[in-house]
């Protein structure tokens, strides 16, 4: 059983939803992002998404765009991202790590070598934003061979008859992009989620995470009432950005501010009892 | 089946893309899931439109009476004499309404958007030619229009920005990155993904996710179809060489495509070499890039070892893009078309050569094609024929040119 499957099984036994925070690699520098990553499980993270900076994040809003640019300026490369995960794994063998990014840095690294190396350092799953099922063959074979989960994105625009196409080859969990739009902008309403989730449940048995626009403890709690996990990215990155000095460097407040906000989100998520629900 | 498929035989080079939107390894649909259902819908709508004679009839009507087609094929007598070699013909796409080849594609796509019931158009633009063409048809059909343009380009293409605003479009300057076409493309995609319910993304070049490269090529192929008829009428034979400038590559694809199965016709795409192919300040994606994935397709890209896209450089805003249409990448790999570079300086010289010898002020984009043609024409016999695609007129570029010539306007 993969770390991701194991973690969701444990959460289900405990009747809890999951909080999945996001940290952009090397934002604003390697040591700061590693310190945030290392602090996340203690602050209540159940799984963690590590963003792989890309120069052209066309599905992301301004907050993640800026984080990606800070990450690139902070020395990020695929090699460095993998080093960061390895450093994290040295002290934590339980918390699943999912790399989130775009196709081109993976293609440049070489898909097969990437999957082997990612698995070796302790990566558990991959979310590739611009790789729909139609293009998934680039990674499907190497990821399966390495034992990495491929987390598929599903959107409000995905029609019912396409759901089997999207979920074919999906593993780990499913990421529901809860709005039509870019990251860190609008938030889906409770009604929208109430309509969307049963539609997805009918098509998959995998746990479902909701992302895009979840910025407060209340919204995160709403998300895990409807689904199995809440992904929070832009809200944490905004906090991080707010702690940087005028030159964009980390300050003493950077790591504690992000982790403190994460703790508030996690407490709200973990206060939701999911006992009896699927 | 597209119209071109049905004309093309089994061994034709004109039958691409395949069912996955691929030209060899290039092309595809690398987009977020939110957009995937829209691309599938667009593909279906485009196929239905192609199969509908009424769509063709409607498009032909607008191409003739609004765009002003066919465009002439002009024998450039004085330039030919001055260069002292091959006969030079110019395909006069700069005479289209709005001053470039862009309207050929825009007219086709706006009719398609209307068939699909969309009421709002978003587009990216570099030099502003595509933006102006898009704003024009939005005015013509009374549709809302948002044009994303890099802030750097907004600055260097002021006349076109004003033109778009006069036409009623909202011009949104994009400050991300270097503020050029690549960044405008990202921002247009973000708008589309946010407004999927009523918005049509009107891509201006033969790049982006399938079916855009195919669709834009099909709409631009009118250039090559007319060229073939016109050169047969003028010379009784096909040209020896066709030269066209390449940014994303829509004018080149449009004139190349009808000639792909005529191996005797040499096809040359001229990329913007910027300060020189090896200067590090270039936009020559095929000559100096590697295959990778950006803006929905796999193609040659200027990128670093980590797969980060690098900034392109060209004096011409329309060529200042780190990628190229996937069909060009494929034509380069299989050797059917050649891709070369012309520098900023060479383009400026060619701009003046064309202006002085033919009384035609070409766009700086087109000047790259003229520059390369001027280089090879003297080496070719006087019985040889070159066709240069004059993709746009240069009125928009006079400020840039004046600055480089040290003239204050």
mmCIF file of N, CA and C in Angstrom, chain A residues 151-211:
data_model
loop_
_atom_site.group_PDB
_atom_site.id
_atom_site.type_symbol
_atom_site.label_atom_id
_atom_site.label_comp_id
_atom_site.label_asym_id
_atom_site.label_seq_id
_atom_site.Cartn_x
_atom_site.Cartn_y
_atom_site.Cartn_z
ATOM 1 N N UNK A 151 -2.036 11.564 -9.612
ATOM 2 C CA UNK A 151 -3.261 12.188 -9.115
ATOM 3 C C UNK A 151 -3.894 12.978 -10.251
ATOM 4 N N UNK A 152 -5.122 12.614 -10.595
ATOM 5 C CA UNK A 152 -5.787 13.264 -11.718
ATOM 6 C C UNK A 152 -6.613 14.454 -11.243
ATOM 7 N N UNK A 153 -6.626 15.464 -12.073
ATOM 8 C CA UNK A 153 -7.456 16.637 -11.828
ATOM 9 C C UNK A 153 -8.801 16.445 -12.518
ATOM 10 N N UNK A 154 -9.845 16.878 -11.851
ATOM 11 C CA UNK A 154 -11.167 16.844 -12.473
ATOM 12 C C UNK A 154 -11.793 18.214 -12.205
ATOM 13 N N UNK A 155 -12.534 18.721 -13.181
ATOM 14 C CA UNK A 155 -12.995 20.114 -13.120
ATOM 15 C C UNK A 155 -14.511 20.190 -13.232
ATOM 16 N N UNK A 156 -15.077 21.336 -12.876
ATOM 17 C CA UNK A 156 -16.534 21.499 -13.064
ATOM 18 C C UNK A 156 -16.948 21.333 -14.514
ATOM 19 N N UNK A 157 -16.026 21.591 -15.435
ATOM 20 C CA UNK A 157 -16.352 21.470 -16.862
ATOM 21 C C UNK A 157 -16.290 20.023 -17.347
ATOM 22 N N UNK A 158 -15.732 19.128 -16.547
ATOM 23 C CA UNK A 158 -15.628 17.729 -16.966
ATOM 24 C C UNK A 158 -17.032 17.108 -16.975
ATOM 25 N N UNK A 159 -17.542 16.726 -18.149
ATOM 26 C CA UNK A 159 -18.892 16.150 -18.174
ATOM 27 C C UNK A 159 -18.899 14.721 -17.606
ATOM 28 N N UNK A 160 -20.078 14.256 -17.206
ATOM 29 C CA UNK A 160 -20.196 12.923 -16.613
ATOM 30 C C UNK A 160 -19.589 11.832 -17.492
ATOM 31 N N UNK A 161 -19.839 11.947 -18.800
ATOM 32 C CA UNK A 161 -19.369 10.857 -19.660
ATOM 33 C C UNK A 161 -17.855 10.860 -19.846
ATOM 34 N N UNK A 162 -17.210 11.925 -19.375
ATOM 35 C CA UNK A 162 -15.755 11.973 -19.452
ATOM 36 C C UNK A 162 -15.107 11.483 -18.150
ATOM 37 N N UNK A 163 -15.859 11.392 -17.072
ATOM 38 C CA UNK A 163 -15.270 11.017 -15.786
ATOM 39 C C UNK A 163 -14.511 9.682 -15.864
ATOM 40 N N UNK A 164 -15.069 8.661 -16.533
ATOM 41 C CA UNK A 164 -14.300 7.405 -16.620
ATOM 42 C C UNK A 164 -12.958 7.584 -17.323
ATOM 43 N N UNK A 165 -12.906 8.487 -18.302
ATOM 44 C CA UNK A 165 -11.631 8.749 -19.002
ATOM 45 C C UNK A 165 -10.632 9.373 -18.033
ATOM 46 N N UNK A 166 -11.125 10.315 -17.223
ATOM 47 C CA UNK A 166 -10.236 11.011 -16.285
ATOM 48 C C UNK A 166 -9.750 10.059 -15.199
ATOM 49 N N UNK A 167 -10.623 9.190 -14.721
ATOM 50 C CA UNK A 167 -10.249 8.333 -13.591
ATOM 51 C C UNK A 167 -9.510 7.079 -14.018
ATOM 52 N N UNK A 168 -9.508 6.805 -15.321
ATOM 53 C CA UNK A 168 -8.765 5.644 -15.801
ATOM 54 C C UNK A 168 -7.267 5.908 -15.635
ATOM 55 N N UNK A 169 -6.636 5.133 -14.777
ATOM 56 C CA UNK A 169 -5.205 5.332 -14.540
ATOM 57 C C UNK A 169 -4.926 6.230 -13.351
ATOM 58 N N UNK A 170 -5.984 6.773 -12.734
ATOM 59 C CA UNK A 170 -5.784 7.601 -11.539
ATOM 60 C C UNK A 170 -5.496 6.711 -10.344
ATOM 61 N N UNK A 171 -4.691 7.206 -9.431
ATOM 62 C CA UNK A 171 -4.477 6.473 -8.184
ATOM 63 C C UNK A 171 -4.160 7.477 -7.085
ATOM 64 N N UNK A 172 -4.115 7.012 -5.853
ATOM 65 C CA UNK A 172 -3.826 7.890 -4.724
ATOM 66 C C UNK A 172 -5.070 8.613 -4.248
ATOM 67 N N UNK A 173 -5.371 9.714 -4.903
ATOM 68 C CA UNK A 173 -6.628 10.404 -4.677
ATOM 69 C C UNK A 173 -6.970 11.192 -5.933
ATOM 70 N N UNK A 174 -8.102 11.868 -5.902
ATOM 71 C CA UNK A 174 -8.543 12.667 -7.038
ATOM 72 C C UNK A 174 -8.571 14.116 -6.584
ATOM 73 N N UNK A 175 -8.114 15.003 -7.431
ATOM 74 C CA UNK A 175 -8.053 16.417 -7.077
ATOM 75 C C UNK A 175 -9.180 17.132 -7.815
ATOM 76 N N UNK A 176 -10.170 17.628 -7.057
ATOM 77 C CA UNK A 176 -11.270 18.342 -7.697
ATOM 78 C C UNK A 176 -10.965 19.839 -7.743
ATOM 79 N N UNK A 177 -10.764 20.350 -8.942
ATOM 80 C CA UNK A 177 -10.573 21.783 -9.175
ATOM 81 C C UNK A 177 -11.963 22.403 -9.072
ATOM 82 N N UNK A 178 -12.257 23.009 -7.933
ATOM 83 C CA UNK A 178 -13.655 23.275 -7.601
ATOM 84 C C UNK A 178 -14.272 24.457 -8.333
ATOM 85 N N UNK A 179 -13.480 25.226 -9.041
ATOM 86 C CA UNK A 179 -14.018 26.357 -9.799
ATOM 87 C C UNK A 179 -13.455 26.321 -11.215
ATOM 88 N N UNK A 180 -14.118 27.028 -12.134
ATOM 89 C CA UNK A 180 -13.471 27.280 -13.421
ATOM 90 C C UNK A 180 -12.666 28.552 -13.225
ATOM 91 N N UNK A 181 -11.368 28.426 -13.291
ATOM 92 C CA UNK A 181 -10.528 29.597 -13.066
ATOM 93 C C UNK A 181 -9.141 29.166 -12.661
ATOM 94 N N UNK A 182 -8.342 30.132 -12.271
ATOM 95 C CA UNK A 182 -6.976 29.846 -11.862
ATOM 96 C C UNK A 182 -6.921 29.755 -10.342
ATOM 97 N N UNK A 183 -5.775 29.318 -9.844
ATOM 98 C CA UNK A 183 -5.624 29.126 -8.400
ATOM 99 C C UNK A 183 -5.712 30.454 -7.652
ATOM 100 N N UNK A 184 -6.230 30.379 -6.435
ATOM 101 C CA UNK A 184 -6.179 31.522 -5.538
ATOM 102 C C UNK A 184 -7.135 32.640 -5.877
ATOM 103 N N UNK A 185 -8.223 32.345 -6.564
ATOM 104 C CA UNK A 185 -9.161 33.411 -6.910
ATOM 105 C C UNK A 185 -10.514 33.147 -6.248
ATOM 106 N N UNK A 186 -11.487 32.695 -7.023
ATOM 107 C CA UNK A 186 -12.832 32.497 -6.533
ATOM 108 C C UNK A 186 -12.905 31.236 -5.661
ATOM 109 N N UNK A 187 -13.934 31.154 -4.829
ATOM 110 C CA UNK A 187 -14.172 29.981 -3.999
ATOM 111 C C UNK A 187 -15.491 29.340 -4.415
ATOM 112 N N UNK A 188 -15.501 28.008 -4.470
ATOM 113 C CA UNK A 188 -16.753 27.324 -4.790
ATOM 114 C C UNK A 188 -17.723 27.473 -3.621
ATOM 115 N N UNK A 189 -19.016 27.598 -3.923
ATOM 116 C CA UNK A 189 -20.022 27.705 -2.873
ATOM 117 C C UNK A 189 -20.345 26.314 -2.322
ATOM 118 N N UNK A 190 -20.945 26.295 -1.134
ATOM 119 C CA UNK A 190 -21.351 25.023 -0.539
ATOM 120 C C UNK A 190 -22.309 24.284 -1.477
ATOM 121 N N UNK A 191 -23.193 25.036 -2.135
ATOM 122 C CA UNK A 191 -24.129 24.427 -3.085
ATOM 123 C C UNK A 191 -23.408 23.765 -4.253
ATOM 124 N N UNK A 192 -22.405 24.502 -4.751
ATOM 125 C CA UNK A 192 -21.659 23.945 -5.887
ATOM 126 C C UNK A 192 -20.980 22.631 -5.491
ATOM 127 N N UNK A 193 -20.395 22.624 -4.287
ATOM 128 C CA UNK A 193 -19.719 21.407 -3.828
ATOM 129 C C UNK A 193 -20.732 20.286 -3.600
ATOM 130 N N UNK A 194 -21.887 20.652 -3.039
ATOM 131 C CA UNK A 194 -22.908 19.639 -2.760
ATOM 132 C C UNK A 194 -23.406 18.993 -4.049
ATOM 133 N N UNK A 195 -23.392 19.772 -5.121
ATOM 134 C CA UNK A 195 -23.800 19.235 -6.416
ATOM 135 C C UNK A 195 -22.694 18.375 -7.040
ATOM 136 N N UNK A 196 -21.445 18.842 -6.856
ATOM 137 C CA UNK A 196 -20.336 18.208 -7.577
ATOM 138 C C UNK A 196 -19.924 16.867 -6.977
ATOM 139 N N UNK A 197 -19.882 16.786 -5.649
ATOM 140 C CA UNK A 197 -19.256 15.619 -5.034
ATOM 141 C C UNK A 197 -19.970 14.298 -5.322
ATOM 142 N N UNK A 198 -21.307 14.254 -5.235
ATOM 143 C CA UNK A 198 -21.964 12.979 -5.532
ATOM 144 C C UNK A 198 -21.673 12.501 -6.959
ATOM 145 N N UNK A 199 -21.581 13.456 -7.855
ATOM 146 C CA UNK A 199 -21.262 13.145 -9.253
ATOM 147 C C UNK A 199 -19.915 12.431 -9.352
ATOM 148 N N UNK A 200 -18.938 12.916 -8.577
ATOM 149 C CA UNK A 200 -17.608 12.302 -8.604
ATOM 150 C C UNK A 200 -17.617 10.963 -7.856
ATOM 151 N N UNK A 201 -18.327 10.915 -6.717
ATOM 152 C CA UNK A 201 -18.358 9.680 -5.914
ATOM 153 C C UNK A 201 -18.905 8.514 -6.726
ATOM 154 N N UNK A 202 -19.884 8.836 -7.587
ATOM 155 C CA UNK A 202 -20.460 7.763 -8.400
ATOM 156 C C UNK A 202 -19.430 7.188 -9.370
ATOM 157 N N UNK A 203 -18.429 7.990 -9.713
ATOM 158 C CA UNK A 203 -17.482 7.568 -10.749
ATOM 159 C C UNK A 203 -16.163 7.036 -10.194
ATOM 160 N N UNK A 204 -15.892 7.251 -8.910
ATOM 161 C CA UNK A 204 -14.614 6.767 -8.365
ATOM 162 C C UNK A 204 -14.735 6.400 -6.893
ATOM 163 N N UNK A 205 -13.923 5.436 -6.486
ATOM 164 C CA UNK A 205 -13.828 5.082 -5.058
ATOM 165 C C UNK A 205 -12.628 5.757 -4.405
ATOM 166 N N UNK A 206 -11.837 6.462 -5.178
ATOM 167 C CA UNK A 206 -10.651 7.119 -4.613
ATOM 168 C C UNK A 206 -11.070 8.281 -3.712
ATOM 169 N N UNK A 207 -10.256 8.593 -2.707
ATOM 170 C CA UNK A 207 -10.523 9.794 -1.908
ATOM 171 C C UNK A 207 -10.507 11.025 -2.808
ATOM 172 N N UNK A 208 -11.297 12.038 -2.423
ATOM 173 C CA UNK A 208 -11.392 13.257 -3.230
ATOM 174 C C UNK A 208 -10.909 14.455 -2.425
ATOM 175 N N UNK A 209 -9.969 15.172 -2.990
ATOM 176 C CA UNK A 209 -9.488 16.420 -2.391
ATOM 177 C C UNK A 209 -10.069 17.589 -3.173
ATOM 178 N N UNK A 210 -10.394 18.653 -2.454
ATOM 179 C CA UNK A 210 -10.900 19.849 -3.119
ATOM 180 C C UNK A 210 -9.840 20.941 -3.044
ATOM 181 N N UNK A 211 -9.603 21.582 -4.154
ATOM 182 C CA UNK A 211 -8.631 22.668 -4.179
ATOM 183 C C UNK A 211 -9.159 23.867 -4.943
#
